[in-house]
CSV table of C-alpha atoms in Angstrom, one decimal:
chain,number,residue,atom,x,y,z
A,560,MET,CA,0.6,-64.2,128.8
A,561,VAL,CA,-1.0,-65.7,126.0
A,562,SER,CA,1.1,-65.2,122.5
A,563,GLU,CA,-0.7,-63.4,119.7
A,564,SER,CA,0.3,-66.5,117.6
A,565,ASP,CA,-1.1,-68.4,120.4
A,566,ARG,CA,-4.8,-66.3,120.2
A,567,GLU,CA,-4.5,-65.4,116.5
A,568,SER,CA,-5.6,-68.1,114.1
A,569,ASP,CA,-5.6,-65.9,110.6
A,570,GLY,CA,-5.7,-62.2,109.9
A,571,GLU,CA,-9.4,-61.6,110.6
A,572,SER,CA,-10.4,-64.6,113.2
A,573,VAL,CA,-9.0,-64.0,117.5
A,574,PRO,CA,-10.2,-67.4,118.8
A,575,GLU,CA,-11.7,-66.5,122.4
A,576,PRO,CA,-10.1,-68.9,125.4
A,577,GLU,CA,-12.1,-71.7,126.7
A,578,PRO,CA,-13.7,-70.8,130.5
A,579,GLY,CA,-11.5,-72.1,132.9
A,580,THR,CA,-8.3,-72.3,131.0
A,581,GLY,CA,-6.8,-69.8,132.9
A,582,ALA,CA,-3.7,-67.5,131.9
A,583,GLY,CA,-1.0,-69.0,129.9
A,584,ALA,CA,-3.1,-71.3,128.0
A,585,GLY,CA,-2.2,-71.2,124.1
A,586,ALA,CA,-5.1,-72.4,121.7
A,587,GLY,CA,-2.6,-75.4,120.8
A,588,ASP,CA,-1.9,-76.6,124.7
A,589,ALA,CA,-2.0,-80.1,124.6
A,590,PRO,CA,-3.9,-81.8,128.1
A,591,GLY,CA,-1.7,-82.1,131.6
A,592,THR,CA,0.3,-78.7,130.2
A,593,GLY,CA,-1.1,-75.7,130.0
A,594,ALA,CA,-4.1,-74.5,131.6
A,595,ASP,CA,-4.1,-77.7,132.8
A,596,THR,CA,-0.8,-77.7,134.5
A,597,ASP,CA,-1.8,-73.9,135.8
A,598,LEU,CA,-4.3,-75.4,137.6
A,599,ALA,CA,-3.1,-78.3,139.1
A,600,ASN,CA,-0.3,-76.5,140.8
A,601,ASN,CA,-2.9,-72.7,141.4
A,602,ALA,CA,-6.5,-74.2,142.1
A,603,ALA,CA,-7.3,-71.1,144.1
A,604,ARG,CA,-7.2,-69.1,140.3
A,605,THR,CA,-11.1,-69.5,139.9
A,606,SER,CA,-11.0,-65.6,139.8
A,607,VAL,CA,-10.4,-62.4,138.1
A,608,TRP,CA,-9.9,-60.9,141.7
A,609,LEU,CA,-7.8,-63.8,143.1
A,610,ASP,CA,-4.9,-62.5,140.3
A,611,ARG,CA,-2.4,-60.5,141.4
A,612,ARG,CA,-0.1,-60.5,138.9
A,613,ALA,CA,1.4,-56.6,138.0
A,614,PRO,CA,1.5,-56.4,134.2
A,615,SER,CA,4.8,-57.1,132.3
A,616,ARG,CA,6.7,-54.1,131.0
A,617,SER,CA,5.7,-54.9,127.7
A,618,ARG,CA,2.1,-54.7,128.5
A,619,ARG,CA,2.3,-51.5,130.1
A,620,THR,CA,3.8,-49.6,127.1
A,621,GLU,CA,2.2,-51.7,124.2
A,622,SER,CA,-1.4,-51.4,126.0
A,623,PRO,CA,-4.0,-49.2,123.2
A,624,VAL,CA,-3.9,-45.5,124.6
A,625,GLY,CA,-7.7,-44.8,126.3
A,626,LEU,CA,-7.9,-48.6,127.2
A,627,ASP,CA,-8.2,-49.6,130.8
A,628,ARG,CA,-10.5,-51.8,132.6
A,629,ASN,CA,-12.8,-49.3,133.9
A,630,ARG,CA,-13.9,-48.7,129.9
A,631,ILE,CA,-13.9,-52.3,128.9
A,632,THR,CA,-16.0,-53.4,131.5
A,633,GLU,CA,-18.6,-50.2,131.2
A,634,ALA,CA,-18.7,-51.5,127.1
A,635,SER,CA,-18.9,-55.2,128.5
A,636,VAL,CA,-21.7,-54.3,130.4
A,637,ARG,CA,-23.5,-52.8,127.8
A,638,LEU,CA,-23.3,-55.3,125.2
A,639,LEU,CA,-24.3,-57.8,127.6
A,640,ASP,CA,-27.8,-55.7,128.1
A,641,ALA,CA,-28.6,-55.3,124.9
A,642,ASP,CA,-27.4,-59.1,123.0
A,643,GLY,CA,-27.4,-60.7,125.7
A,644,LEU,CA,-25.1,-63.4,127.3
A,645,ALA,CA,-25.0,-65.7,124.4
A,646,LYS,CA,-23.9,-63.3,121.7
A,647,PHE,CA,-21.3,-61.7,124.1
A,648,SER,CA,-17.7,-62.3,122.3
A,649,MET,CA,-14.4,-60.5,122.6
A,650,ARG,CA,-15.0,-59.8,119.1
A,651,ARG,CA,-18.2,-58.0,119.6
A,652,LEU,CA,-16.9,-56.1,122.8
A,653,ALA,CA,-12.8,-54.6,120.3
A,654,ALA,CA,-15.7,-53.8,117.7
A,655,GLU,CA,-18.1,-52.0,120.1
A,656,LEU,CA,-14.6,-49.7,121.6
A,657,ASP,CA,-13.3,-49.7,117.8
A,658,VAL,CA,-9.7,-51.6,118.6
A,659,THR,CA,-8.5,-55.2,118.1
A,660,ALA,CA,-9.4,-57.5,120.0
A,661,MET,CA,-6.0,-58.4,120.8
A,662,SER,CA,-5.9,-55.3,122.8
A,663,LEU,CA,-8.1,-56.4,125.3
A,664,TYR,CA,-5.8,-59.4,126.2
A,665,TRP,CA,-3.6,-56.2,127.9
A,666,TYR,CA,-6.2,-56.7,130.0
A,667,VAL,CA,-7.7,-59.8,131.0
A,668,ASP,CA,-6.7,-63.2,129.9
A,669,THR,CA,-9.9,-64.6,129.1
A,670,LYS,CA,-13.6,-63.7,128.5
A,671,ASP,CA,-14.2,-65.4,132.1
A,672,ASP,CA,-12.9,-62.4,132.9
A,673,LEU,CA,-14.5,-59.8,131.4
A,674,LEU,CA,-17.4,-61.6,132.9
A,675,GLU,CA,-16.5,-61.3,136.2
A,676,LEU,CA,-15.4,-57.6,136.1
A,677,ALA,CA,-18.9,-57.1,134.5
A,678,LEU,CA,-20.8,-58.9,137.4
A,679,ASP,CA,-19.3,-56.9,139.7
A,680,SER,CA,-19.8,-53.8,138.8
A,681,VAL,CA,-23.0,-54.0,138.4
A,682,TYR,CA,-23.5,-54.7,141.8
A,683,ALA,CA,-22.4,-51.0,142.5
A,684,GLU,CA,-26.2,-50.4,141.7
A,685,ILE,CA,-27.9,-51.3,144.8
A,686,ALA,CA,-27.4,-48.6,147.2
A,687,PRO,CA,-26.6,-49.7,150.8
A,688,PRO,CA,-30.1,-49.3,153.3
A,689,LEU,CA,-29.4,-47.2,155.6
A,690,ASP,CA,-28.2,-48.0,159.2
A,691,ASP,CA,-30.6,-46.8,161.4
A,692,ALA,CA,-33.5,-48.3,159.8
A,693,ASP,CA,-35.7,-51.2,161.5
A,694,TRP,CA,-33.8,-54.5,159.9
A,695,ARG,CA,-37.8,-55.4,158.2
A,696,ASP,CA,-37.8,-51.8,156.4
A,697,ARG,CA,-33.7,-52.8,155.3
A,698,LEU,CA,-34.2,-56.3,154.2
A,699,ARG,CA,-37.4,-54.9,151.9
A,700,GLU,CA,-35.0,-52.6,150.6
A,701,LEU,CA,-32.0,-54.9,150.0
A,702,ALA,CA,-34.3,-57.6,148.4
A,703,ARG,CA,-36.4,-55.0,146.3
A,704,SER,CA,-32.9,-53.8,145.1
A,705,TYR,CA,-31.9,-57.0,143.8
A,706,ARG,CA,-34.7,-58.1,142.5
A,707,GLU,CA,-34.9,-55.3,140.4
A,708,LEU,CA,-31.0,-55.7,139.0
A,709,LEU,CA,-32.3,-58.9,138.6
A,710,VAL,CA,-34.4,-57.9,135.8
A,711,ARG,CA,-32.7,-55.2,134.6
A,712,HIS,CA,-29.6,-57.0,133.7
A,713,ILE,CA,-30.9,-60.6,133.0
A,714,TRP,CA,-27.7,-62.2,132.2
A,715,ILE,CA,-26.3,-61.8,136.0
A,716,SER,CA,-28.5,-65.0,136.9
A,717,PRO,CA,-26.1,-67.4,135.2
A,718,LEU,CA,-23.2,-65.8,136.6
A,719,ALA,CA,-24.1,-65.2,139.7
A,720,GLY,CA,-24.5,-68.6,140.1
A,721,THR,CA,-20.5,-69.5,138.1
A,722,PHE,CA,-18.7,-67.2,139.4
A,723,LEU,CA,-17.4,-67.0,143.1
A,724,ASN,CA,-18.4,-62.8,143.4
A,725,ILE,CA,-15.8,-61.7,145.7
A,726,GLY,CA,-15.4,-58.5,143.8
A,727,PRO,CA,-15.9,-55.5,145.9
A,728,ASN,CA,-19.3,-54.5,144.8
A,729,SER,CA,-20.4,-57.8,145.3
A,730,MET,CA,-18.7,-58.5,148.5
A,731,LEU,CA,-20.4,-55.0,150.0
A,732,PHE,CA,-23.6,-55.9,149.2
A,733,SER,CA,-22.8,-59.3,151.3
A,734,TYR,CA,-21.7,-57.5,154.0
A,735,ALA,CA,-24.9,-55.2,154.1
A,736,VAL,CA,-27.2,-58.3,153.9
A,737,GLN,CA,-25.0,-60.2,156.6
A,738,ASP,CA,-25.7,-57.1,158.7
A,739,ILE,CA,-29.2,-57.2,157.9
A,740,VAL,CA,-30.0,-61.2,159.3
A,741,ARG,CA,-27.9,-60.1,162.2
A,742,ALA,CA,-30.1,-57.6,163.0
A,743,THR,CA,-32.7,-60.1,163.2
A,744,GLY,CA,-32.0,-61.2,166.9
A,745,LEU,CA,-32.1,-64.9,165.2
A,746,PRO,CA,-29.3,-67.3,166.5
A,747,LEU,CA,-26.1,-67.4,164.8
A,748,GLU,CA,-26.4,-70.7,163.6
A,749,ARG,CA,-29.7,-70.4,161.9
A,750,GLN,CA,-29.0,-66.9,160.4
A,751,THR,CA,-27.9,-68.5,157.0
A,752,GLY,CA,-30.3,-70.1,156.8
A,753,ALA,CA,-32.6,-67.3,156.6
A,754,LEU,CA,-29.8,-65.5,154.4
A,755,SER,CA,-30.9,-68.1,152.3
A,756,ALA,CA,-34.4,-68.3,152.5
A,757,VAL,CA,-35.1,-64.6,151.6
A,758,PHE,CA,-32.4,-64.1,148.8
A,759,GLN,CA,-32.6,-67.2,147.1
A,760,PHE,CA,-36.1,-66.6,146.6
A,761,VAL,CA,-35.3,-62.6,145.3
A,762,TYR,CA,-32.8,-64.6,142.7
A,763,GLY,CA,-35.9,-67.1,141.6
A,764,PHE,CA,-38.5,-64.6,141.7
A,765,GLY,CA,-35.9,-62.0,139.5
A,766,THR,CA,-35.0,-64.4,137.2
A,767,VAL,CA,-38.3,-65.2,136.2
A,768,GLU,CA,-39.5,-62.0,136.0
A,769,GLY,CA,-36.1,-60.5,134.0
A,770,HIS,CA,-36.9,-63.4,131.4
A,771,PHE,CA,-40.8,-62.8,131.2
A,772,LYS,CA,-40.0,-59.2,130.5
A,773,ALA,CA,-37.6,-60.1,128.0
A,774,ARG,CA,-39.4,-62.5,125.9
A,775,CYS,CA,-42.3,-60.0,125.9
A,776,ASP,CA,-39.8,-57.5,124.9
A,777,ALA,CA,-38.6,-59.5,121.9
A,778,THR,CA,-42.4,-60.7,120.7
A,779,GLY,CA,-43.5,-56.6,120.5
A,780,LEU,CA,-46.1,-57.1,123.0
A,781,THR,CA,-46.6,-55.5,126.0
A,782,GLN,CA,-46.7,-57.8,129.7
A,783,ASP,CA,-50.0,-58.2,129.4
A,784,GLU,CA,-50.9,-58.4,125.6
A,785,TYR,CA,-48.5,-61.4,126.1
A,786,HIS,CA,-50.0,-62.5,128.4
A,787,GLN,CA,-53.6,-61.9,127.6
A,788,GLN,CA,-52.0,-64.1,124.6
A,789,ALA,CA,-50.5,-66.9,126.0
A,790,MET,CA,-53.5,-67.6,128.5
A,791,SER,CA,-55.4,-67.5,125.7
A,792,THR,CA,-53.8,-70.3,123.9
A,793,ILE,CA,-54.3,-72.4,127.1
A,794,ARG,CA,-57.7,-72.3,127.3
A,795,ALA,CA,-58.4,-73.2,123.7
A,796,GLN,CA,-56.9,-77.0,124.7
A,797,PRO,CA,-60.2,-79.3,126.0
A,798,HIS,CA,-57.1,-81.1,128.6
A,799,MET,CA,-56.3,-78.1,130.5
A,800,ARG,CA,-59.7,-76.6,131.4
A,801,GLN,CA,-59.4,-78.3,134.9
A,802,ILE,CA,-56.0,-76.4,135.0
A,803,THR,CA,-57.0,-72.6,133.5
A,804,GLU,CA,-60.0,-73.1,135.5
A,805,ALA,CA,-58.4,-73.8,138.9
A,806,SER,CA,-55.8,-70.8,137.7
A,807,ASP,CA,-58.5,-68.5,136.8
A,808,GLU,CA,-59.5,-68.5,140.3
A,809,LEU,CA,-56.4,-68.3,142.1
A,810,MET,CA,-55.9,-65.3,139.5
A,811,ALA,CA,-59.0,-63.0,140.2
A,812,ALA,CA,-58.3,-63.9,144.2
A,813,ARG,CA,-55.0,-62.6,143.8
A,814,GLY,CA,-56.2,-58.9,142.9
A,815,GLY,CA,-54.3,-56.4,140.4
A,816,LYS,CA,-55.6,-55.4,136.8
A,817,THR,CA,-51.8,-56.0,135.5
A,818,VAL,CA,-49.3,-58.4,135.5
A,819,GLU,CA,-47.2,-55.7,137.1
A,820,GLU,CA,-48.9,-55.4,139.3
A,821,MET,CA,-50.4,-59.2,140.2
A,822,ARG,CA,-46.2,-60.0,140.3
A,823,GLU,CA,-45.4,-57.0,142.8
A,824,ARG,CA,-48.3,-58.3,145.1
A,825,ASP,CA,-46.9,-61.9,145.2
A,826,PHE,CA,-43.5,-60.4,145.8
A,827,VAL,CA,-44.7,-57.9,148.8
A,828,PHE,CA,-46.9,-61.1,150.1
A,829,ALA,CA,-43.8,-63.9,149.8
A,830,LEU,CA,-41.4,-61.3,151.5
A,831,ASP,CA,-43.8,-60.6,154.0
A,832,LEU,CA,-43.8,-64.3,154.7
A,833,LEU,CA,-40.3,-64.9,154.9
A,834,ILE,CA,-39.7,-61.4,157.6
A,835,ALA,CA,-43.2,-63.4,159.4
A,836,GLY,CA,-41.2,-67.0,160.0
A,837,ILE,CA,-38.3,-64.9,161.0
A,838,GLU,CA,-39.6,-63.8,163.7
A,839,ALA,CA,-41.3,-67.1,164.6
A,840,VAL,CA,-38.2,-68.7,164.7
A,841,ARG,CA,-36.9,-65.7,166.7
A,842,ASP,CA,-39.5,-65.9,169.6
A,843,ARG,CA,-39.8,-70.0,169.0
A,844,THR,CA,-35.8,-69.4,170.3
A,845,GLY,CA,-35.9,-67.0,173.1
A,846,SER,CA,-33.8,-64.6,171.5
A,847,PRO,CA,-34.7,-60.5,172.7
A,848,ALA,CA,-36.6,-58.5,169.8
A,849,PRO,CA,-34.9,-56.1,168.4
């Protein structure tokens, strides 16, 4: 455990551990000692879910009353939703919980541990699809739930590509995805490719949608107002006229009166294309149709 003298440089400031330093790294650790040695000796220590160390006696007896990992994780999610990933800090979290920043280190070793816990906790919001439904309907349901999660918590997009995602809720989501892909009838060697095609598409779609919505909210405009204002500005540029004219034709052809309607049409059609592609590959390989 990191000592208070390592973490606290003065009466008010508690410097946050550097990402990836691992447990036991003090602020004064030199290269080749502390964190570096820890990682070299235990390369698997890359996730809070792989840390099985029991808290010391002093941790249990001196930890703040009423504080636990669940409460800390819930507060982390609230802060991340409200302020975003860039502004998240141990000090802000401590203020939210009305405790000292040092109190948090009874339960986690680094800020990365907190981010992993928060990331996994929101995956619990994805309800598992019905087991007895057709795989196409299950795939659509799970893809839509994942997209909504990415829009609702825009901070999870960068974290999903940073951490191992081996927490309990994330693993349940992975199992549900794998069950659906197995039910497609695709050969085993094609299943991971199908999984990637669908859920990396959803990841990209939901990430862009979430950031666009957040940008609109920040300006105080609706998505339609923001879109109209942006397009008007672009159309006013003579050198972009050819591009905007082609874009206008596409927009008119796709249908929908609002940004959300147009986006929904695109998502549904793109997902249908991916499902049709899975069916085509399955039929071509001679696998039985489920």
